[in-house]
Amino acid sequence: MRAILILNPFAGTSVMAETHQSEESNEEAILRGLRSYGIEPEVQYTTPEDAGKGLATKAADEGAELIIAAGGDGTIHAVASGLIERKSTLGIIPMGTMNNLAHSLGIPLPIEAACAIIAKGETRAIDVGKINDQVFIEVAGIGLEAALFPAAEAIKSPGVISTVHGVLNGLLTLLNFKPTKLKISFDDNTHHTYEAIQVTICNAPYYGAHFQVAPDIIMDDGELDVIIYRQFSKLAYIQHAISISQGRRVFQPKIRRRRVKSLSISSNHPVEIQADGLPHGHTPARVIVTSAALHVRVPTINTPGLHEGPELPGAQESSLLAGSQNKQ
């Protein structure tokens, strides 16, 4: 079995990371963990020019069966986007600040435990979403959240000036943002108009700052969960976001939720769009789900974001292959 490790060399070194180590110790720990199961990967590193998608696509085209992404959500999303509707399987070693996809799939944070899932877990096929021409693994959003993303990125950037600039821009965006009428078509057959401050389209239970707008989201049901914040004031929306980030769930009758395979959204004036935390233009938007588009290694039990079900063909073979290599 040919395995490729795509490593973000700077992941896990930030004091904000959930697992904090030096660059050298991270790589050493990953290789030690994989080798203990007989997996000897070729190591490739992300760069500012290629966050992982190009490396993953090339590796898949060259026949690599297992492609392991080691880094934060940005790295894992980039690698995953290069493997959509391909035969290669994604392994995940979470080393970021939020690690949302790992949390959604029940993948543990310690490097040794994540390596064990890659070697001894099962392969499952999960859905991915697409908004216009941009793929998303976790969530796409239209409205206030997307408008605030540039300010949030500035706040996260190093340096006091960047942080202050981000805070000021965020406050200005918040003050100037106005809810708009959104015309939404669900599965091409039902049409509704909402005055909404935000529409969140979820493929995974976790996104952003560990938000769980709908904890029961399933990533292999062939549908997307659409959360519509209708007739919310900006203050009410912020209060709701803080509440769910802290795990509190107060009944909110102004929220509308639908499960769909596709939707189209138009608006009276252009509204910002984000996909997995990256700005992606403005409305109108066409959103679709691609079922079972990404193969990924997950735990055999306690996988919160998936239906209970059998492994895909070849999953057991991969596990046995790793075990046999370990015995040689």
mmCIF file of C-alpha atoms in Angstrom:
data_model
loop_
_atom_site.group_PDB
_atom_site.id
_atom_site.type_symbol
_atom_site.label_atom_id
_atom_site.label_comp_id
_atom_site.label_asym_id
_atom_site.label_seq_id
_atom_site.Cartn_x
_atom_site.Cartn_y
_atom_site.Cartn_z
ATOM 1 C CA MET A 1 0.000 0.000 0.000
ATOM 2 C CA ARG A 2 1.420 3.355 -1.027
ATOM 3 C CA ALA A 3 0.849 6.020 1.618
ATOM 4 C CA ILE A 4 1.527 9.758 1.381
ATOM 5 C CA LEU A 5 1.756 12.037 4.418
ATOM 6 C CA ILE A 6 0.931 15.660 3.582
ATOM 7 C CA LEU A 7 2.169 17.685 6.533
ATOM 8 C CA ASN A 8 1.714 21.336 7.360
ATOM 9 C CA PRO A 9 5.140 21.944 8.932
ATOM 10 C CA PHE A 10 3.823 24.750 11.125
ATOM 11 C CA ALA A 11 0.681 23.015 12.403
ATOM 12 C CA GLY A 12 0.541 22.221 16.082
ATOM 13 C CA THR A 13 3.258 24.728 16.967
ATOM 14 C CA SER A 14 0.899 27.574 17.896
ATOM 15 C CA VAL A 15 0.081 28.023 21.571
ATOM 16 C CA MET A 16 -3.572 28.072 20.420
ATOM 17 C CA ALA A 17 -3.363 24.548 18.990
ATOM 18 C CA GLU A 18 -5.229 21.829 20.876
ATOM 19 C CA THR A 19 -2.043 19.729 20.785
ATOM 20 C CA HIS A 20 1.059 21.923 21.057
ATOM 21 C CA GLN A 21 4.536 20.663 20.122
ATOM 22 C CA SER A 22 7.548 21.736 18.072
ATOM 23 C CA GLU A 23 7.718 21.169 14.300
ATOM 24 C CA GLU A 24 10.332 18.432 14.669
ATOM 25 C CA SER A 25 8.583 16.558 17.471
ATOM 26 C CA ASN A 26 5.267 16.609 15.573
ATOM 27 C CA GLU A 27 6.744 14.991 12.488
ATOM 28 C CA GLU A 28 8.728 12.495 14.537
ATOM 29 C CA ALA A 29 5.651 11.521 16.543
ATOM 30 C CA ILE A 30 3.554 11.050 13.391
ATOM 31 C CA LEU A 31 6.139 8.877 11.670
ATOM 32 C CA ARG A 32 6.715 6.860 14.823
ATOM 33 C CA GLY A 33 2.979 6.316 15.243
ATOM 34 C CA LEU A 34 2.414 5.249 11.636
ATOM 35 C CA ARG A 35 5.494 3.020 11.524
ATOM 36 C CA SER A 36 4.303 1.186 14.619
ATOM 37 C CA TYR A 37 1.483 -0.131 12.405
ATOM 38 C CA GLY A 38 3.699 -0.865 9.421
ATOM 39 C CA ILE A 39 2.783 2.277 7.483
ATOM 40 C CA GLU A 40 5.844 3.934 5.930
ATOM 41 C CA PRO A 41 4.609 7.110 4.234
ATOM 42 C CA GLU A 42 6.315 9.391 1.777
ATOM 43 C CA VAL A 43 6.377 12.822 3.436
ATOM 44 C CA GLN A 44 5.380 15.934 1.507
ATOM 45 C CA TYR A 45 5.007 19.428 2.923
ATOM 46 C CA THR A 46 2.410 22.098 2.307
ATOM 47 C CA THR A 47 3.583 25.497 1.107
ATOM 48 C CA PRO A 48 2.000 28.943 0.793
ATOM 49 C CA GLU A 49 1.471 28.116 -2.883
ATOM 50 C CA ASP A 50 -0.116 24.701 -2.243
ATOM 51 C CA ALA A 51 -2.037 24.199 0.994
ATOM 52 C CA GLY A 52 -2.474 20.519 0.152
ATOM 53 C CA LYS A 53 -5.018 20.192 -2.643
ATOM 54 C CA GLY A 54 -2.485 19.993 -5.457
ATOM 55 C CA LEU A 55 -0.307 17.540 -3.550
ATOM 56 C CA ALA A 56 -3.311 15.329 -2.789
ATOM 57 C CA THR A 57 -4.610 15.374 -6.354
ATOM 58 C CA LYS A 58 -1.191 14.454 -7.741
ATOM 59 C CA ALA A 59 -0.762 11.642 -5.208
ATOM 60 C CA ALA A 60 -4.219 10.254 -6.006
ATOM 61 C CA ASP A 61 -3.557 10.434 -9.742
ATOM 62 C CA GLU A 62 -0.325 8.509 -9.186
ATOM 63 C CA GLY A 63 -2.181 5.715 -7.407
ATOM 64 C CA ALA A 64 -1.582 6.366 -3.703
ATOM 65 C CA GLU A 65 -4.169 4.372 -1.767
ATOM 66 C CA LEU A 66 -3.834 6.290 1.514
ATOM 67 C CA ILE A 67 -3.245 10.035 1.750
ATOM 68 C CA ILE A 68 -2.811 11.379 5.271
ATOM 69 C CA ALA A 69 -3.397 15.041 6.096
ATOM 70 C CA ALA A 70 -1.606 16.320 9.196
ATOM 71 C CA GLY A 71 -2.513 19.855 10.197
ATOM 72 C CA GLY A 72 -5.393 22.097 11.117
ATOM 73 C CA ASP A 73 -8.795 22.288 9.476
ATOM 74 C CA GLY A 74 -7.425 24.395 6.616
ATOM 75 C CA THR A 75 -4.841 21.766 5.698
ATOM 76 C CA ILE A 76 -7.279 18.885 6.093
ATOM 77 C CA HIS A 77 -9.918 20.636 3.976
ATOM 78 C CA ALA A 78 -7.350 21.394 1.263
ATOM 79 C CA VAL A 79 -6.158 17.790 1.100
ATOM 80 C CA ALA A 80 -9.733 16.481 1.213
ATOM 81 C CA SER A 81 -10.775 18.746 -1.660
ATOM 82 C CA GLY A 82 -8.112 17.086 -3.805
ATOM 83 C CA LEU A 83 -9.546 13.620 -3.114
ATOM 84 C CA ILE A 84 -13.231 14.171 -3.864
ATOM 85 C CA GLU A 85 -14.698 11.448 -6.072
ATOM 86 C CA ARG A 86 -11.357 9.646 -6.209
ATOM 87 C CA LYS A 87 -10.403 6.173 -5.040
ATOM 88 C CA SER A 88 -7.775 7.295 -2.528
ATOM 89 C CA THR A 89 -8.648 7.312 1.171
ATOM 90 C CA LEU A 90 -8.064 10.268 3.489
ATOM 91 C CA GLY A 91 -6.410 9.769 6.864
ATOM 92 C CA ILE A 92 -6.625 12.612 9.390
ATOM 93 C CA ILE A 93 -4.104 13.652 12.034
ATOM 94 C CA PRO A 94 -5.611 16.763 13.670
ATOM 95 C CA MET A 95 -3.068 19.373 14.763
ATOM 96 C CA GLY A 96 -4.933 22.675 14.577
ATOM 97 C CA THR A 97 -6.767 25.089 16.821
ATOM 98 C CA MET A 98 -10.337 23.855 16.285
ATOM 99 C CA ASN A 99 -10.001 20.466 14.540
ATOM 100 C CA ASN A 100 -13.670 20.540 13.633
ATOM 101 C CA LEU A 101 -13.665 17.731 11.080
ATOM 102 C CA ALA A 102 -11.841 15.447 13.503
ATOM 103 C CA HIS A 103 -14.389 16.224 16.225
ATOM 104 C CA SER A 104 -17.256 15.625 13.789
ATOM 105 C CA LEU A 105 -15.897 12.179 12.895
ATOM 106 C CA GLY A 106 -14.776 11.132 16.372
ATOM 107 C CA ILE A 107 -11.071 11.160 15.498
ATOM 108 C CA PRO A 108 -8.974 11.630 18.658
ATOM 109 C CA LEU A 109 -6.478 14.470 19.015
ATOM 110 C CA PRO A 110 -3.374 12.656 20.356
ATOM 111 C CA ILE A 111 -1.115 11.805 17.436
ATOM 112 C CA GLU A 112 -0.666 8.178 18.476
ATOM 113 C CA ALA A 113 -4.429 7.650 18.747
ATOM 114 C CA ALA A 114 -5.089 9.294 15.367
ATOM 115 C CA CYS A 115 -2.476 7.011 13.789
ATOM 116 C CA ALA A 116 -4.265 4.016 15.314
ATOM 117 C CA ILE A 117 -7.528 5.080 13.643
ATOM 118 C CA ILE A 118 -5.763 5.348 10.284
ATOM 119 C CA ALA A 119 -4.300 1.860 10.675
ATOM 120 C CA LYS A 120 -7.086 0.005 12.487
ATOM 121 C CA GLY A 121 -10.253 2.006 11.836
ATOM 122 C CA GLU A 122 -12.656 1.638 8.948
ATOM 123 C CA THR A 123 -13.129 3.489 5.685
ATOM 124 C CA ARG A 124 -16.388 5.369 5.262
ATOM 125 C CA ALA A 125 -17.652 7.570 2.450
ATOM 126 C CA ILE A 126 -18.908 11.005 3.496
ATOM 127 C CA ASP A 127 -20.842 13.653 1.612
ATOM 128 C CA VAL A 128 -19.436 16.992 0.497
ATOM 129 C CA GLY A 129 -21.245 20.188 -0.389
ATOM 130 C CA LYS A 130 -20.672 22.612 -3.215
ATOM 131 C CA ILE A 131 -21.733 26.258 -3.320
ATOM 132 C CA ASN A 132 -21.430 27.688 -6.819
ATOM 133 C CA ASP A 133 -18.029 26.263 -7.829
ATOM 134 C CA GLN A 134 -16.550 25.956 -4.307
ATOM 135 C CA VAL A 135 -16.482 22.664 -2.396
ATOM 136 C CA PHE A 136 -17.102 22.653 1.360
ATOM 137 C CA ILE A 137 -16.652 19.862 3.883
ATOM 138 C CA GLU A 138 -18.119 21.525 6.984
ATOM 139 C CA VAL A 139 -20.335 24.486 6.184
ATOM 140 C CA ALA A 140 -21.222 27.239 3.771
ATOM 141 C CA GLY A 141 -22.857 30.448 4.892
ATOM 142 C CA ILE A 142 -24.638 33.429 3.405
ATOM 143 C CA GLY A 143 -25.124 36.635 5.369
ATOM 144 C CA LEU A 144 -23.655 38.222 8.480
ATOM 145 C CA GLU A 145 -21.265 35.380 9.295
ATOM 146 C CA ALA A 146 -19.640 35.559 5.865
ATOM 147 C CA ALA A 147 -19.451 39.358 6.033
ATOM 148 C CA LEU A 148 -17.553 39.112 9.327
ATOM 149 C CA PHE A 149 -14.999 36.518 8.177
ATOM 150 C CA PRO A 150 -12.369 39.003 6.872
ATOM 151 C CA ALA A 151 -12.405 40.783 10.233
ATOM 152 C CA ALA A 152 -12.137 37.459 12.063
ATOM 153 C CA GLU A 153 -9.098 36.479 9.986
ATOM 154 C CA ALA A 154 -7.422 39.810 10.786
ATOM 155 C CA ILE A 155 -8.058 39.276 14.493
ATOM 156 C CA LYS A 156 -6.406 35.841 14.312
ATOM 157 C CA SER A 157 -3.346 37.208 12.487
ATOM 158 C CA PRO A 158 -0.242 37.922 14.597
ATOM 159 C CA GLY A 159 0.393 41.452 15.784
ATOM 160 C CA VAL A 160 -1.509 44.016 17.805
ATOM 161 C CA ILE A 161 -2.155 46.287 14.811
ATOM 162 C CA SER A 162 -3.788 43.468 12.848
ATOM 163 C CA THR A 163 -5.944 42.519 15.829
ATOM 164 C CA VAL A 164 -7.117 46.090 16.425
ATOM 165 C CA HIS A 165 -7.778 46.542 12.709
ATOM 166 C CA GLY A 166 -9.845 43.354 12.682
ATOM 167 C CA VAL A 167 -11.882 44.375 15.712
ATOM 168 C CA LEU A 168 -12.660 47.808 14.255
ATOM 169 C CA ASN A 169 -13.608 46.373 10.861
ATOM 170 C CA GLY A 170 -15.769 43.763 12.556
ATOM 171 C CA LEU A 171 -17.650 46.405 14.525
ATOM 172 C CA LEU A 172 -18.188 48.499 11.391
ATOM 173 C CA THR A 173 -19.439 45.467 9.475
ATOM 174 C CA LEU A 174 -21.782 44.565 12.293
ATOM 175 C CA LEU A 175 -23.183 48.097 12.501
ATOM 176 C CA ASN A 176 -23.659 48.444 8.739
ATOM 177 C CA PHE A 177 -24.975 44.965 7.935
ATOM 178 C CA LYS A 178 -28.683 44.809 7.166
ATOM 179 C CA PRO A 179 -30.789 41.654 6.839
ATOM 180 C CA THR A 180 -32.215 41.204 3.374
ATOM 181 C CA LYS A 181 -34.954 39.268 1.654
ATOM 182 C CA LEU A 182 -33.661 35.943 0.407
ATOM 183 C CA LYS A 183 -35.550 33.877 -2.137
ATOM 184 C CA ILE A 184 -34.779 30.214 -1.537
ATOM 185 C CA SER A 185 -35.734 27.247 -3.684
ATOM 186 C CA PHE A 186 -35.429 23.856 -1.951
ATOM 187 C CA ASP A 187 -34.749 20.807 -4.133
ATOM 188 C CA ASP A 188 -36.032 22.812 -7.107
ATOM 189 C CA ASN A 189 -39.678 22.434 -6.150
ATOM 190 C CA THR A 190 -40.572 24.608 -3.153
ATOM 191 C CA HIS A 191 -39.953 28.350 -3.049
ATOM 192 C CA HIS A 192 -39.916 30.608 0.004
ATOM 193 C CA THR A 193 -38.950 34.198 0.754
ATOM 194 C CA TYR A 194 -37.341 35.002 4.101
ATOM 195 C CA GLU A 195 -36.032 38.171 5.674
ATOM 196 C CA ALA A 196 -32.917 36.595 7.129
ATOM 197 C CA ILE A 197 -29.694 37.760 8.721
ATOM 198 C CA GLN A 198 -27.942 34.452 8.019
ATOM 199 C CA VAL A 199 -28.375 31.149 6.193
ATOM 200 C CA THR A 200 -26.032 28.363 7.289
ATOM 201 C CA ILE A 201 -25.742 25.228 5.142
ATOM 202 C CA CYS A 202 -24.187 22.402 7.142
ATOM 203 C CA ASN A 203 -22.561 19.172 6.054
ATOM 204 C CA ALA A 204 -20.831 18.495 9.395
ATOM 205 C CA PRO A 205 -21.864 18.895 13.048
ATOM 206 C CA TYR A 206 -18.981 21.233 13.982
ATOM 207 C CA TYR A 207 -17.703 24.379 12.302
ATOM 208 C CA GLY A 208 -16.037 27.676 13.163
ATOM 209 C CA ALA A 209 -15.350 28.093 16.871
ATOM 210 C CA HIS A 210 -16.753 24.630 17.635
ATOM 211 C CA PHE A 211 -20.255 25.785 16.718
ATOM 212 C CA GLN A 212 -22.887 23.056 16.670
ATOM 213 C CA VAL A 213 -25.941 24.667 15.144
ATOM 214 C CA ALA A 214 -27.447 21.191 14.748
ATOM 215 C CA PRO A 215 -25.611 18.451 16.688
ATOM 216 C CA ASP A 216 -27.557 15.650 14.986
ATOM 217 C CA ILE A 217 -26.165 16.366 11.509
ATOM 218 C CA ILE A 218 -25.087 13.205 9.682
ATOM 219 C CA MET A 219 -22.300 13.375 7.104
ATOM 220 C CA ASP A 220 -23.344 10.339 5.068
ATOM 221 C CA ASP A 221 -27.100 10.849 4.666
ATOM 222 C CA GLY A 222 -26.938 12.409 1.196
ATOM 223 C CA GLU A 223 -28.442 15.676 2.436
ATOM 224 C CA LEU A 224 -27.423 19.112 3.685
ATOM 225 C CA ASP A 225 -28.949 20.790 6.736
ATOM 226 C CA VAL A 226 -30.089 24.353 6.064
ATOM 227 C CA ILE A 227 -30.479 26.686 9.054
ATOM 228 C CA ILE A 228 -32.298 29.967 8.334
ATOM 229 C CA TYR A 229 -32.100 32.791 10.875
ATOM 230 C CA ARG A 230 -35.230 34.714 9.950
ATOM 231 C CA GLN A 231 -36.275 38.015 11.522
ATOM 232 C CA PHE A 232 -33.268 38.026 13.857
ATOM 233 C CA SER A 233 -31.842 41.275 15.145
ATOM 234 C CA LYS A 234 -28.058 41.474 15.112
ATOM 235 C CA LEU A 235 -28.000 41.371 18.914
ATOM 236 C CA ALA A 236 -30.251 38.300 19.003
ATOM 237 C CA TYR A 237 -28.057 36.529 16.448
ATOM 238 C CA ILE A 238 -24.872 37.235 18.430
ATOM 239 C CA GLN A 239 -26.524 36.076 21.649
ATOM 240 C CA HIS A 240 -27.627 32.880 19.913
ATOM 241 C CA ALA A 241 -24.107 32.271 18.527
ATOM 242 C CA ILE A 242 -22.567 32.727 21.978
ATOM 243 C CA SER A 243 -25.164 30.391 23.453
ATOM 244 C CA ILE A 244 -24.492 27.508 21.056
ATOM 245 C CA SER A 245 -20.715 28.001 21.299
ATOM 246 C CA GLN A 246 -21.105 27.345 25.029
ATOM 247 C CA GLY A 247 -23.267 24.283 24.468
ATOM 248 C CA ARG A 248 -26.552 25.882 25.525
ATOM 249 C CA ARG A 249 -29.576 25.289 23.315
ATOM 250 C CA VAL A 250 -32.531 27.553 23.915
ATOM 251 C CA PHE A 251 -35.607 26.932 21.753
ATOM 252 C CA GLN A 252 -35.581 29.550 19.025
ATOM 253 C CA PRO A 253 -38.863 29.720 17.077
ATOM 254 C CA LYS A 254 -37.436 32.154 14.509
ATOM 255 C CA ILE A 255 -35.046 29.522 13.174
ATOM 256 C CA ARG A 256 -36.178 27.426 10.227
ATOM 257 C CA ARG A 257 -34.422 24.163 9.382
ATOM 258 C CA ARG A 258 -34.651 22.037 6.253
ATOM 259 C CA ARG A 259 -32.826 18.962 4.984
ATOM 260 C CA VAL A 260 -32.263 19.084 1.250
ATOM 261 C CA LYS A 261 -30.141 17.767 -1.580
ATOM 262 C CA SER A 262 -29.964 21.149 -3.309
ATOM 263 C CA LEU A 263 -31.061 24.752 -2.962
ATOM 264 C CA SER A 264 -30.821 28.021 -4.835
ATOM 265 C CA ILE A 265 -30.604 31.410 -3.124
ATOM 266 C CA SER A 266 -31.075 34.854 -4.625
ATOM 267 C CA SER A 267 -31.365 38.251 -2.955
ATOM 268 C CA ASN A 268 -32.388 41.834 -3.606
ATOM 269 C CA HIS A 269 -28.758 42.925 -3.365
ATOM 270 C CA PRO A 270 -25.484 40.931 -3.267
ATOM 271 C CA VAL A 271 -24.896 39.153 0.042
ATOM 272 C CA GLU A 272 -21.536 37.702 1.108
ATOM 273 C CA ILE A 273 -20.838 33.952 0.842
ATOM 274 C CA GLN A 274 -18.290 31.861 2.736
ATOM 275 C CA ALA A 275 -17.323 28.215 2.312
ATOM 276 C CA ASP A 276 -15.425 26.505 5.141
ATOM 277 C CA GLY A 277 -14.312 29.876 6.444
ATOM 278 C CA LEU A 278 -13.090 31.342 3.166
ATOM 279 C CA PRO A 279 -14.858 34.236 1.390
ATOM 280 C CA HIS A 280 -16.428 33.162 -1.870
ATOM 281 C CA GLY A 281 -18.144 36.044 -3.580
ATOM 282 C CA HIS A 282 -21.783 37.033 -3.295
ATOM 283 C CA THR A 283 -25.268 35.786 -4.044
ATOM 284 C CA PRO A 284 -26.874 34.340 -6.085
ATOM 285 C CA ALA A 285 -25.843 30.868 -4.977
ATOM 286 C CA ARG A 286 -26.533 27.336 -6.107
ATOM 287 C CA VAL A 287 -25.808 24.657 -3.487
ATOM 288 C CA ILE A 288 -25.721 20.893 -4.024
ATOM 289 C CA VAL A 289 -24.604 17.828 -2.105
ATOM 290 C CA THR A 290 -22.454 15.101 -3.623
ATOM 291 C CA SER A 291 -23.166 11.877 -1.768
ATOM 292 C CA ALA A 292 -20.380 9.537 -0.637
ATOM 293 C CA ALA A 293 -17.790 11.681 -2.412
ATOM 294 C CA LEU A 294 -14.874 11.372 0.023
ATOM 295 C CA HIS A 295 -13.417 8.202 1.546
ATOM 296 C CA VAL A 296 -11.992 8.736 5.020
ATOM 297 C CA ARG A 297 -10.609 6.592 7.842
ATOM 298 C CA VAL A 298 -12.734 6.816 10.995
ATOM 299 C CA PRO A 299 -13.178 4.889 14.258
ATOM 300 C CA THR A 300 -15.064 1.618 14.038
ATOM 301 C CA ILE A 301 -17.266 2.756 16.939
ATOM 302 C CA ASN A 302 -18.431 6.074 18.385
ATOM 303 C CA THR A 303 -18.345 7.994 15.116
ATOM 304 C CA PRO A 304 -20.768 10.820 15.957
ATOM 305 C CA GLY A 305 -21.306 12.321 12.501
ATOM 306 C CA LEU A 306 -22.059 9.088 10.617
ATOM 307 C CA HIS A 307 -24.817 6.517 10.375
ATOM 308 C CA GLU A 308 -24.068 3.156 11.859
ATOM 309 C CA GLY A 309 -23.128 0.890 9.003
ATOM 310 C CA PRO A 310 -20.639 -1.541 7.495
ATOM 311 C CA GLU A 311 -17.239 -0.634 6.178
ATOM 312 C CA LEU A 312 -16.718 0.106 2.526
ATOM 313 C CA PRO A 313 -15.158 -2.655 0.430
ATOM 314 C CA GLY A 314 -11.408 -2.534 0.936
ATOM 315 C CA ALA A 315 -11.462 -1.019 4.410
ATOM 316 C CA GLN A 316 -10.730 -4.304 6.144
ATOM 317 C CA GLU A 317 -8.089 -5.062 3.532
ATOM 318 C CA SER A 318 -6.270 -1.804 4.326
ATOM 319 C CA SER A 319 -6.285 -2.595 8.035
ATOM 320 C CA LEU A 320 -4.989 -6.124 7.487
ATOM 321 C CA LEU A 321 -2.323 -4.852 5.114
ATOM 322 C CA ALA A 322 -1.035 -2.436 7.739
ATOM 323 C CA GLY A 323 -1.010 -5.223 10.289
ATOM 324 C CA SER A 324 0.850 -7.622 8.020
ATOM 325 C CA GLN A 325 3.458 -4.985 7.243
ATOM 326 C CA ASN A 326 3.954 -4.450 10.955
ATOM 327 C CA LYS A 327 4.735 -8.147 11.427
ATOM 328 C CA GLN A 328 7.360 -8.291 8.709
#
